[in-house]
PDB file of C-alpha atoms and ligand atoms in Angstrom:
ATOM      1  CA  MET B   1      -7.192  -9.322  -9.085  1.00 94.00           C
ATOM      2  CA  ILE B   2      -7.182  -6.209  -9.141  1.00 97.00           C
ATOM      3  CA  ARG B   3      -7.826  -4.620 -12.061  1.00 97.00           C
ATOM      4  CA  VAL B   4      -8.261  -0.204 -12.633  1.00 97.00           C
ATOM      5  CA  GLU B   5      -9.993  -0.323 -15.900  1.00 97.00           C
ATOM      6  CA  ASN B   6     -10.092   3.524 -17.796  1.00 97.00           C
ATOM      7  CA  VAL B   7     -10.725   5.521 -14.236  1.00 97.00           C
ATOM      8  CA  CYS B   8     -10.035   8.936 -14.150  1.00 97.00           C
ATOM      9  CA  LYS B   9     -10.362  11.471 -11.702  1.00 97.00           C
ATOM     10  CA  SER B  10     -10.723  15.822 -11.001  1.00 97.00           C
ATOM     11  CA  PHE B  11     -10.105  17.730  -8.130  1.00 96.00           C
ATOM     12  CA  ALA B  12     -11.242  21.176  -8.795  1.00 94.00           C
ATOM     13  CA  GLY B  13     -11.256  20.730 -13.140  1.00 92.00           C
ATOM     14  CA  LYS B  14      -8.113  19.763 -12.464  1.00 95.00           C
ATOM     15  CA  PRO B  15      -7.360  16.363 -13.643  1.00 96.00           C
ATOM     16  CA  VAL B  16      -5.526  14.445 -11.505  1.00 97.00           C
ATOM     17  CA  LEU B  17      -6.736  10.745 -13.456  1.00 97.00           C
ATOM     18  CA  GLN B  18      -6.821  10.044 -16.757  1.00 95.00           C
ATOM     19  CA  SER B  19      -7.907   6.269 -18.609  1.00 95.00           C
ATOM     20  CA  LEU B  20      -5.311   4.661 -16.460  1.00 97.00           C
ATOM     21  CA  SER B  21      -4.973   1.325 -16.513  1.00 97.00           C
ATOM     22  CA  PHE B  22      -3.669  -1.396 -15.212  1.00 97.00           C
ATOM     23  CA  ASP B  23      -3.915  -5.411 -13.243  1.00 97.00           C
ATOM     24  CA  VAL B  24      -1.992  -6.251  -9.780  1.00 97.00           C
ATOM     25  CA  PRO B  25      -1.062  -9.986 -10.335  1.00 96.00           C
ATOM     26  CA  ASP B  26      -2.657 -12.266  -7.789  1.00 97.00           C
ATOM     27  CA  GLY B  27       0.700 -13.133  -5.402  1.00 97.00           C
ATOM     28  CA  LYS B  28       2.025 -10.853  -6.215  1.00 97.00           C
ATOM     29  CA  ILE B  29       3.687  -7.239  -4.893  1.00 98.00           C
ATOM     30  CA  THR B  30       4.165  -5.109  -7.083  1.00 98.00           C
ATOM     31  CA  ALA B  31       4.775  -1.286  -6.570  1.00 97.00           C
ATOM     32  CA  LEU B  32       3.585   2.130  -6.968  1.00 97.00           C
ATOM     33  CA  LEU B  33       5.990   4.588  -8.521  1.00 97.00           C
ATOM     34  CA  GLY B  34       5.256   7.937  -9.232  1.00 96.00           C
ATOM     35  CA  ALA B  35       6.851  11.968  -8.359  1.00 94.00           C
ATOM     36  CA  ASN B  36       4.431  13.627  -5.956  1.00 94.00           C
ATOM     37  CA  GLY B  37       1.020  14.216  -7.534  1.00 94.00           C
ATOM     38  CA  ALA B  38       1.338  11.788  -9.703  1.00 95.00           C
ATOM     39  CA  GLY B  39      -2.510  10.218  -8.512  1.00 96.00           C
ATOM     40  CA  LYS B  40      -0.806   7.142  -7.045  1.00 96.00           C
ATOM     41  CA  THR B  41      -2.866   8.293  -3.671  1.00 95.00           C
ATOM     42  CA  SER B  42      -6.065   8.952  -5.396  1.00 96.00           C
ATOM     43  CA  CYS B  43      -5.830   5.870  -7.004  1.00 96.00           C
ATOM     44  CA  LEU B  44      -4.550   3.477  -4.402  1.00 96.00           C
ATOM     45  CA  ARG B  45      -8.899   5.519  -2.772  1.00 94.00           C
ATOM     46  CA  ILE B  46      -9.912   4.689  -5.481  1.00 95.00           C
ATOM     47  CA  ILE B  47      -9.861   0.925  -5.155  1.00 94.00           C
ATOM     48  CA  CYS B  48     -10.539   0.562  -1.467  1.00 91.00           C
ATOM     49  CA  GLY B  49     -13.650   2.348  -2.624  1.00 89.00           C
ATOM     50  CA  LEU B  50     -13.502   5.615  -0.563  1.00 89.00           C
ATOM     51  CA  LEU B  51     -12.801   8.211  -3.470  1.00 92.00           C
ATOM     52  CA  GLN B  52     -14.929   8.091  -5.928  1.00 92.00           C
ATOM     53  CA  ALA B  53     -13.578   7.893  -9.946  1.00 95.00           C
ATOM     54  CA  GLU B  54     -15.798   9.783 -12.554  1.00 95.00           C
ATOM     55  CA  SER B  55     -15.210   6.959 -15.181  1.00 96.00           C
ATOM     56  CA  GLY B  56     -13.753   3.457 -15.262  1.00 97.00           C
ATOM     57  CA  ARG B  57     -13.805   1.223 -12.710  1.00 95.00           C
ATOM     58  CA  VAL B  58     -12.081  -0.922 -10.693  1.00 96.00           C
ATOM     59  CA  LEU B  59     -12.476  -4.908  -9.353  1.00 96.00           C
ATOM     60  CA  VAL B  60     -11.010  -6.430  -6.451  1.00 96.00           C
ATOM     61  CA  GLY B  61     -11.623  -9.855  -6.971  1.00 95.00           C
ATOM     62  CA  GLY B  62     -14.442  -9.151  -9.663  1.00 94.00           C
ATOM     63  CA  ILE B  63     -16.161  -6.938  -6.667  1.00 94.00           C
ATOM     64  CA  ASP B  64     -16.430  -3.292  -8.014  1.00 93.00           C
ATOM     65  CA  PRO B  65     -15.961  -1.208  -5.134  1.00 90.00           C
ATOM     66  CA  ALA B  66     -18.452   1.249  -6.107  1.00 86.00           C
ATOM     67  CA  VAL B  67     -20.774  -1.094  -7.054  1.00 89.00           C
ATOM     68  CA  ASP B  68     -20.355  -3.665  -3.260  1.00 90.00           C
ATOM     69  CA  PRO B  69     -18.047  -1.618  -1.048  1.00 87.00           C
ATOM     70  CA  GLN B  70     -18.825  -3.971   1.951  1.00 86.00           C
ATOM     71  CA  ALA B  71     -18.231  -7.588  -0.099  1.00 90.00           C
ATOM     72  CA  ALA B  72     -15.258  -5.387  -1.902  1.00 91.00           C
ATOM     73  CA  ARG B  73     -14.414  -4.451   1.590  1.00 87.00           C
ATOM     74  CA  ARG B  74     -13.800  -8.491   2.989  1.00 88.00           C
ATOM     75  CA  GLN B  75     -11.138  -8.886  -0.330  1.00 93.00           C
ATOM     76  CA  LEU B  76      -9.700  -5.571   1.232  1.00 94.00           C
ATOM     77  CA  GLY B  77      -7.295  -4.836   3.479  1.00 94.00           C
ATOM     78  CA  VAL B  78      -5.556  -1.054   3.565  1.00 93.00           C
ATOM     79  CA  VAL B  79      -2.687   0.537   5.544  1.00 92.00           C
ATOM     80  CA  GLY B  80      -3.683   4.598   5.033  1.00 84.00           C
ATOM     81  CA  ASP B  81      -1.784   7.306   6.533  1.00 72.00           C
ATOM     82  CA  ARG B  82      -1.932   6.147   9.925  1.00 61.00           C
ATOM     83  CA  GLU B  83      -4.089   8.413  11.020  1.00 67.00           C
ATOM     84  CA  GLY B  84      -7.696   8.221  12.669  1.00 69.00           C
ATOM     85  CA  LEU B  85      -6.331   5.165  15.831  1.00 75.00           C
ATOM     86  CA  TYR B  86      -8.363   5.986  18.251  1.00 84.00           C
ATOM     87  CA  GLU B  87      -6.401   8.144  20.527  1.00 86.00           C
ATOM     88  CA  ARG B  88      -8.452   6.593  23.454  1.00 91.00           C
ATOM     89  CA  LEU B  89      -8.381   2.824  23.232  1.00 95.00           C
ATOM     90  CA  THR B  90      -5.843   0.200  23.923  1.00 96.00           C
ATOM     91  CA  VAL B  91      -5.036  -1.680  19.828  1.00 97.00           C
ATOM     92  CA  ALA B  92      -6.415  -5.111  21.539  1.00 97.00           C
ATOM     93  CA  GLU B  93      -9.476  -2.648  21.639  1.00 96.00           C
ATOM     94  CA  TYR B  94      -9.181  -1.556  18.135  1.00 95.00           C
ATOM     95  CA  LEU B  95      -8.520  -4.309  17.042  1.00 96.00           C
ATOM     96  CA  LYS B  96     -11.213  -6.577  18.539  1.00 96.00           C
ATOM     97  CA  ILE B  97     -13.719  -3.944  16.849  1.00 94.00           C
ATOM     98  CA  PHE B  98     -12.584  -3.838  13.218  1.00 91.00           C
ATOM     99  CA  SER B  99     -12.317  -8.071  13.270  1.00 94.00           C
ATOM    100  CA  GLN B 100     -15.690  -7.644  14.694  1.00 94.00           C
ATOM    101  CA  MET B 101     -16.686  -5.066  11.921  1.00 90.00           C
ATOM    102  CA  GLN B 102     -15.639  -7.303   9.499  1.00 88.00           C
ATOM    103  CA  GLY B 103     -17.249 -10.028  10.080  1.00 89.00           C
ATOM    104  CA  LEU B 104     -15.000 -12.226  12.777  1.00 93.00           C
ATOM    105  CA  THR B 105     -16.794 -13.987  16.515  1.00 94.00           C
ATOM    106  CA  GLY B 106     -15.963 -16.414  19.046  1.00 95.00           C
ATOM    107  CA  ALA B 107     -13.018 -18.340  18.917  1.00 96.00           C
ATOM    108  CA  ASN B 108     -12.091 -17.863  15.050  1.00 95.00           C
ATOM    109  CA  LEU B 109     -11.908 -13.371  16.331  1.00 96.00           C
ATOM    110  CA  GLN B 110      -9.670 -14.957  19.360  1.00 96.00           C
ATOM    111  CA  ASP B 111      -7.874 -16.247  16.522  1.00 96.00           C
ATOM    112  CA  ALA B 112      -7.297 -14.131  14.623  1.00 96.00           C
ATOM    113  CA  LEU B 113      -6.533 -11.561  17.268  1.00 97.00           C
ATOM    114  CA  ALA B 114      -4.139 -14.283  17.973  1.00 97.00           C
ATOM    115  CA  SER B 115      -2.154 -14.767  15.275  1.00 95.00           C
ATOM    116  CA  VAL B 116      -1.853 -11.426  14.341  1.00 95.00           C
ATOM    117  CA  ARG B 117      -0.647  -9.672  17.470  1.00 96.00           C
ATOM    118  CA  GLU B 118       2.455 -12.754  17.627  1.00 95.00           C
ATOM    119  CA  GLU B 119       2.719 -12.330  14.035  1.00 92.00           C
ATOM    120  CA  LEU B 120       3.478  -8.595  13.969  1.00 92.00           C
ATOM    121  CA  GLU B 121       5.531  -8.738  17.277  1.00 91.00           C
ATOM    122  CA  LEU B 122       2.887  -6.447  19.694  1.00 95.00           C
ATOM    123  CA  ASP B 123       3.075  -8.161  22.793  1.00 96.00           C
ATOM    124  CA  ALA B 124       3.872  -4.629  24.448  1.00 96.00           C
ATOM    125  CA  LEU B 125       1.712  -2.827  22.606  1.00 96.00           C
ATOM    126  CA  TRP B 126      -1.131  -4.476  22.786  1.00 97.00           C
ATOM    127  CA  ASP B 127      -2.803  -3.461  26.025  1.00 97.00           C
ATOM    128  CA  ARG B 128      -1.081   0.278  25.415  1.00 96.00           C
ATOM    129  CA  ARG B 129      -3.705   3.284  24.744  1.00 95.00           C
ATOM    130  CA  MET B 130      -3.170   4.034  21.388  1.00 93.00           C
ATOM    131  CA  GLY B 131      -2.575   8.234  22.024  1.00 91.00           C
ATOM    132  CA  GLY B 132       1.196   9.532  22.075  1.00 89.00           C
ATOM    133  CA  PHE B 133       2.137   6.157  19.791  1.00 91.00           C
ATOM    134  CA  SER B 134       5.207   6.658  17.650  1.00 89.00           C
ATOM    135  CA  GLN B 135       4.933   6.477  13.639  1.00 86.00           C
ATOM    136  CA  GLY B 136       7.074   2.270  14.484  1.00 88.00           C
ATOM    137  CA  GLU B 137       4.518   1.405  16.724  1.00 91.00           C
ATOM    138  CA  ARG B 138       1.298   3.749  14.776  1.00 91.00           C
ATOM    139  CA  MET B 139       2.206   1.401  11.552  1.00 90.00           C
ATOM    140  CA  LYS B 140       2.184  -2.150  12.796  1.00 91.00           C
ATOM    141  CA  VAL B 141      -0.862  -1.594  14.505  1.00 93.00           C
ATOM    142  CA  SER B 142      -1.904  -0.586  11.705  1.00 93.00           C
ATOM    143  CA  LEU B 143      -0.608  -3.043   9.590  1.00 93.00           C
ATOM    144  CA  ALA B 144      -2.467  -5.370  12.119  1.00 95.00           C
ATOM    145  CA  ARG B 145      -6.002  -3.952  11.238  1.00 94.00           C
ATOM    146  CA  ALA B 146      -4.967  -4.787   7.972  1.00 94.00           C
ATOM    147  CA  LEU B 147      -4.412  -8.597   8.244  1.00 95.00           C
ATOM    148  CA  VAL B 148      -7.039  -9.292  11.379  1.00 95.00           C
ATOM    149  CA  HIS B 149      -9.547 -10.844   8.849  1.00 93.00           C
ATOM    150  CA  ARG B 150      -6.700 -12.203   5.816  1.00 94.00           C
ATOM    151  CA  PRO B 151      -7.477 -10.195   3.353  1.00 95.00           C
ATOM    152  CA  PRO B 152      -6.670 -11.651   0.243  1.00 97.00           C
ATOM    153  CA  HIS B 153      -5.302  -8.290  -1.042  1.00 97.00           C
ATOM    154  CA  LEU B 154      -3.378  -5.788   0.727  1.00 97.00           C
ATOM    155  CA  ILE B 155      -2.668  -2.295  -0.489  1.00 97.00           C
ATOM    156  CA  LEU B 156      -0.029   0.383   1.278  1.00 96.00           C
ATOM    157  CA  ASP B 157      -0.679   3.419   0.184  1.00 94.00           C
ATOM    158  CA  GLU B 158       4.068   4.566   1.377  1.00 93.00           C
ATOM    159  CA  PRO B 159       4.360   2.223   4.274  1.00 91.00           C
ATOM    160  CA  THR B 160       7.406   2.791   5.157  1.00 90.00           C
ATOM    161  CA  ARG B 161       7.135   7.003   5.692  1.00 87.00           C
ATOM    162  CA  GLY B 162       8.914   7.801   9.249  1.00 84.00           C
ATOM    163  CA  LEU B 163      10.672   4.296  10.290  1.00 88.00           C
ATOM    164  CA  ASP B 164      13.364   3.191  11.761  1.00 89.00           C
ATOM    165  CA  VAL B 165      15.004   0.231  10.505  1.00 90.00           C
ATOM    166  CA  LEU B 166      14.053  -2.165  12.243  1.00 88.00           C
ATOM    167  CA  ALA B 167      10.458  -1.029  11.931  1.00 88.00           C
ATOM    168  CA  VAL B 168      10.624  -1.408   7.837  1.00 90.00           C
ATOM    169  CA  ARG B 169      12.868  -4.867   8.008  1.00 91.00           C
ATOM    170  CA  LEU B 170       9.265  -5.984  10.518  1.00 90.00           C
ATOM    171  CA  LEU B 171       7.367  -4.444   7.046  1.00 91.00           C
ATOM    172  CA  ARG B 172       9.367  -5.639   4.848  1.00 93.00           C
ATOM    173  CA  LYS B 173       9.541  -9.580   6.545  1.00 93.00           C
ATOM    174  CA  THR B 174       5.875  -9.568   6.954  1.00 93.00           C
ATOM    175  CA  LEU B 175       4.335  -8.940   2.776  1.00 96.00           C
ATOM    176  CA  LEU B 176       7.063 -11.214   1.550  1.00 96.00           C
ATOM    177  CA  ARG B 177       5.615 -13.656   4.427  1.00 95.00           C
ATOM    178  CA  LEU B 178       2.033 -12.690   2.775  1.00 96.00           C
ATOM    179  CA  ARG B 179       2.835 -12.501  -0.869  1.00 97.00           C
ATOM    180  CA  ALA B 180       4.637 -16.284  -0.355  1.00 97.00           C
ATOM    181  CA  ALA B 181       0.927 -17.208   1.211  1.00 95.00           C
ATOM    182  CA  GLY B 182      -0.379 -15.712  -1.702  1.00 97.00           C
ATOM    183  CA  THR B 183      -1.390 -12.614  -0.413  1.00 97.00           C
ATOM    184  CA  THR B 184      -2.155  -9.871  -3.772  1.00 98.00           C
ATOM    185  CA  ILE B 185       0.137  -6.727  -2.583  1.00 98.00           C
ATOM    186  CA  LEU B 186      -0.133  -3.803  -4.685  1.00 98.00           C
ATOM    187  CA  PHE B 187       1.157  -0.908  -2.351  1.00 97.00           C
ATOM    188  CA  SER B 188       3.348   3.361  -3.638  1.00 96.00           C
ATOM    189  CA  SER B 189       6.842   4.244  -2.186  1.00 94.00           C
ATOM    190  CA  HIS B 190       9.322   6.542  -3.171  1.00 93.00           C
ATOM    191  CA  VAL B 191      12.455   4.179  -1.487  1.00 93.00           C
ATOM    192  CA  MET B 192      13.765   3.077  -5.152  1.00 93.00           C
ATOM    193  CA  PRO B 193      16.052   0.478  -3.339  1.00 90.00           C
ATOM    194  CA  GLU B 194      12.690  -0.760  -1.578  1.00 91.00           C
ATOM    195  CA  VAL B 195      10.725  -0.845  -4.315  1.00 94.00           C
ATOM    196  CA  ALA B 196      14.087  -2.704  -6.139  1.00 92.00           C
ATOM    197  CA  GLU B 197      14.278  -5.200  -3.449  1.00 91.00           C
ATOM    198  CA  LEU B 198      10.437  -6.155  -2.276  1.00 93.00           C
ATOM    199  CA  SER B 199       8.728  -6.205  -5.980  1.00 96.00           C
ATOM    200  CA  ASP B 200       7.221  -8.148  -8.319  1.00 96.00           C
ATOM    201  CA  THR B 201       6.997  -5.101 -11.192  1.00 97.00           C
ATOM    202  CA  VAL B 202       6.645  -2.178 -10.443  1.00 97.00           C
ATOM    203  CA  LEU B 203       4.423   0.393 -12.408  1.00 97.00           C
ATOM    204  CA  VAL B 204       5.754   3.670 -13.157  1.00 97.00           C
ATOM    205  CA  MET B 205       2.410   6.797 -12.732  1.00 96.00           C
ATOM    206  CA  SER B 206       2.674   9.899 -14.361  1.00 95.00           C
ATOM    207  CA  ALA B 207       0.532  12.808 -14.096  1.00 93.00           C
ATOM    208  CA  GLY B 208      -2.550  10.477 -13.481  1.00 95.00           C
ATOM    209  CA  ARG B 209      -1.005   7.765 -16.413  1.00 95.00           C
ATOM    210  CA  ILE B 210       0.654   4.914 -16.620  1.00 96.00           C
ATOM    211  CA  VAL B 211       4.120   5.662 -18.483  1.00 95.00           C
ATOM    212  CA  GLY B 212       6.194   1.948 -17.476  1.00 95.00           C
ATOM    213  CA  CYS B 213       5.283  -1.179 -16.238  1.00 96.00           C
ATOM    214  CA  GLY B 214       7.529  -4.244 -15.890  1.00 96.00           C
ATOM    215  CA  THR B 215       9.959  -5.976 -13.251  1.00 95.00           C
ATOM    216  CA  PRO B 216      12.877  -3.147 -12.427  1.00 94.00           C
ATOM    217  CA  GLU B 217      15.534  -5.617 -14.532  1.00 94.00           C
ATOM    218  CA  ALA B 218      12.225  -5.333 -17.667  1.00 95.00           C
ATOM    219  CA  LEU B 219      12.538  -1.433 -17.026  1.00 95.00           C
ATOM    220  CA  GLY B 220      16.064  -1.289 -16.854  1.00 94.00           C
ATOM    221  CA  ARG B 221      15.798  -3.266 -20.458  1.00 94.00           C
ATOM    222  CA  THR B 222      13.285  -0.483 -21.392  1.00 93.00           C
ATOM    223  CA  THR B 223      15.079   2.235 -20.237  1.00 94.00           C
ATOM    224  CA  GLY B 224      19.242   1.578 -20.998  1.00 94.00           C
ATOM    225  CA  CYS B 225      19.302   2.132 -17.306  1.00 94.00           C
ATOM    226  CA  GLU B 226      21.005   0.162 -14.606  1.00 92.00           C
ATOM    227  CA  SER B 227      19.357   1.037 -10.971  1.00 93.00           C
ATOM    228  CA  LEU B 228      15.649   0.936 -11.121  1.00 95.00           C
ATOM    229  CA  GLU B 229      16.039   4.954  -9.888  1.00 95.00           C
ATOM    230  CA  ASP B 230      16.981   6.045 -13.334  1.00 95.00           C
ATOM    231  CA  SER B 231      14.799   3.802 -15.587  1.00 95.00           C
ATOM    232  CA  PHE B 232      12.225   6.086 -12.743  1.00 96.00           C
ATOM    233  CA  VAL B 233      13.501   9.363 -13.664  1.00 95.00           C
ATOM    234  CA  ALA B 234      13.881   8.191 -17.425  1.00 95.00           C
ATOM    235  CA  LEU B 235       9.651   7.764 -17.192  1.00 95.00           C
ATOM    236  CA  ALA B 236       8.636   9.831 -14.820  1.00 94.00           C
ATOM    237  CA  TYR B 237       9.719  12.440 -15.920  1.00 92.00           C
ATOM    238  CA  GLY B 238      10.895  11.784 -19.884  1.00 84.00           C
ATOM    239  CA  ARG B 239      14.641  12.713 -18.517  1.00 67.00           C
ATOM    240  CA  GLN B 240      18.597  10.728 -19.073  1.00 60.00           C
ATOM    241  CA  PRO B 241      19.458  10.079 -15.093  1.00 51.00           C
ATOM    242  CA  ALA B 242      22.823  11.851 -15.119  1.00 53.00           C
ATOM    243  CA  GLN B 243      26.350  11.266 -16.712  1.00 54.00           C
ATOM    244  CA  PRO B 244      29.846  11.280 -13.778  1.00 51.00           C
ATOM    245  CA  GLU B 245      31.670  14.277 -15.009  1.00 52.00           C
ATOM    246  CA  VAL B 246      34.856  13.280 -16.959  1.00 56.00           C
ATOM    247  CA  GLU B 247      37.309  15.750 -16.188  1.00 58.00           C
ATOM    248  CA  PRO B 248      38.427  17.805 -19.781  1.00 55.00           C
ATOM    249  CA  ALA B 249      42.192  16.139 -20.487  1.00 54.00           C
TER     250      ALA B 249
HETATM  251  N1  ATP W 301      -9.152  16.123  -1.874  1.00 64.73           N
HETATM  252  C1  ATP W 301      -9.095  16.431  -2.850  1.00 64.73           C
HETATM  253  N2  ATP W 301      -8.658  17.822  -3.480  1.00 64.73           N
HETATM  254  C2  ATP W 301      -8.528  18.282  -4.403  1.00 64.73           C
HETATM  255  N3  ATP W 301      -6.759  18.436  -4.604  1.00 64.73           N
HETATM  256  C3  ATP W 301      -6.877  16.619  -4.565  1.00 64.73           C
HETATM  257  C4  ATP W 301      -7.417  16.345  -3.093  1.00 64.73           C
HETATM  258  N4  ATP W 301      -6.639  14.994  -3.814  1.00 64.73           N
HETATM  259  C5  ATP W 301      -5.401  15.065  -3.987  1.00 64.73           C
HETATM  260  N5  ATP W 301      -5.577  16.408  -5.018  1.00 64.73           N
HETATM  261  C6  ATP W 301      -4.604  16.594  -5.785  1.00 64.73           C
HETATM  262  O1  ATP W 301      -4.682  15.364  -6.883  1.00 64.73           O
HETATM  263  C7  ATP W 301      -3.266  15.203  -6.595  1.00 64.73           C
HETATM  264  C8  ATP W 301      -2.754  13.753  -7.102  1.00 64.73           C
HETATM  265  O2  ATP W 301      -2.409  13.802  -5.641  1.00 64.73           O
HETATM  266  P1  ATP W 301      -2.065  12.064  -5.004  1.00 64.73           P
HETATM  267  O3  ATP W 301      -2.162  12.096  -3.522  1.00 64.73           O
HETATM  268  O4  ATP W 301      -3.171  11.650  -5.330  1.00 64.73           O
HETATM  269  O5  ATP W 301      -0.467  12.717  -5.187  1.00 64.73           O
HETATM  270  P2  ATP W 301       0.560  11.919  -4.939  1.00 64.73           P
HETATM  271  O6  ATP W 301       0.799  10.661  -5.831  1.00 64.73           O
HETATM  272  O7  ATP W 301      -0.009   9.990  -4.049  1.00 64.73           O
HETATM  273  O8  ATP W 301       1.630  11.912  -4.413  1.00 64.73           O
HETATM  274  P3  ATP W 301       2.158  11.947  -2.969  1.00 64.73           P
HETATM  275  O9  ATP W 301       4.101  11.587  -3.831  1.00 64.73           O
HETATM  276  O10 ATP W 301       2.893  14.096  -2.989  1.00 64.73           O
HETATM  277  O11 ATP W 301       1.603  11.976  -2.349  1.00 64.73           O
HETATM  278  C9  ATP W 301      -2.495  16.621  -6.629  1.00 64.73           C
HETATM  279  O12 ATP W 301      -2.283  17.649  -7.228  1.00 64.73           O
HETATM  280  C10 ATP W 301      -3.473  16.944  -5.069  1.00 64.73           C
HETATM  281  O13 ATP W 301      -3.298  18.273  -4.614  1.00 64.73           O
END
């Protein structure tokens, strides 16, 4: 489980996360929604130990990344903005280094590499240097890096941004397979059909707070809206969904 407890964060005196609290249940897919600037990336970065909260705490599998970052890192796989791949390395070299950093050696290391290579259909990329990789190719490598040590928790920040249909399908299939194997998944997205299809639970953020939490159906019942998109608009912006225009009689 991932637990976020009363987390506060400001940038240049402007509050971005305001006593933010939520739980991400084990073995489920949870989506984090919010308007641009709502604080999703800041929140995910704090969970990953990449950003320090001013107050409150985060627990990943019972471990606080601010207290024991190394142990928390073993609990987590992270797919961030897909930048920062080492352009001069091949995929094989890059994933080997990350596996070693996660403590994998010998036969375990070879098995882990072979497993992500097959699972993410990386054969054609395996021995290519990563300079000039497309968005989809970068996503595959980022996902492989996140999964190579088989972490119990996976965090993804807008994972389908810039991907084509086949890349989105591969990602979706991978997330569903990971959930079936018991992985706890938290991802942010602006793509409502994808969120409605994949998520067990949806968290809606507005101005650094959770303003809605539940299954897509439960959010629909709370807001009286039929689609997740309308529920999101009602919760995040406090607005009723647009009504269809009616011709005057
Ligand atoms: N390093 C930083 N320095 C200053 N301000 C920052 C920094 N990181 C984030 N912010 C600000 O904090 C707010 C929340 O940003 P954040 O990236 O967390 O939002 P988001 O919900 O992920 O947005 P988006 O959907 O546009 O990616 C924004 O106003 C942003 O400008």
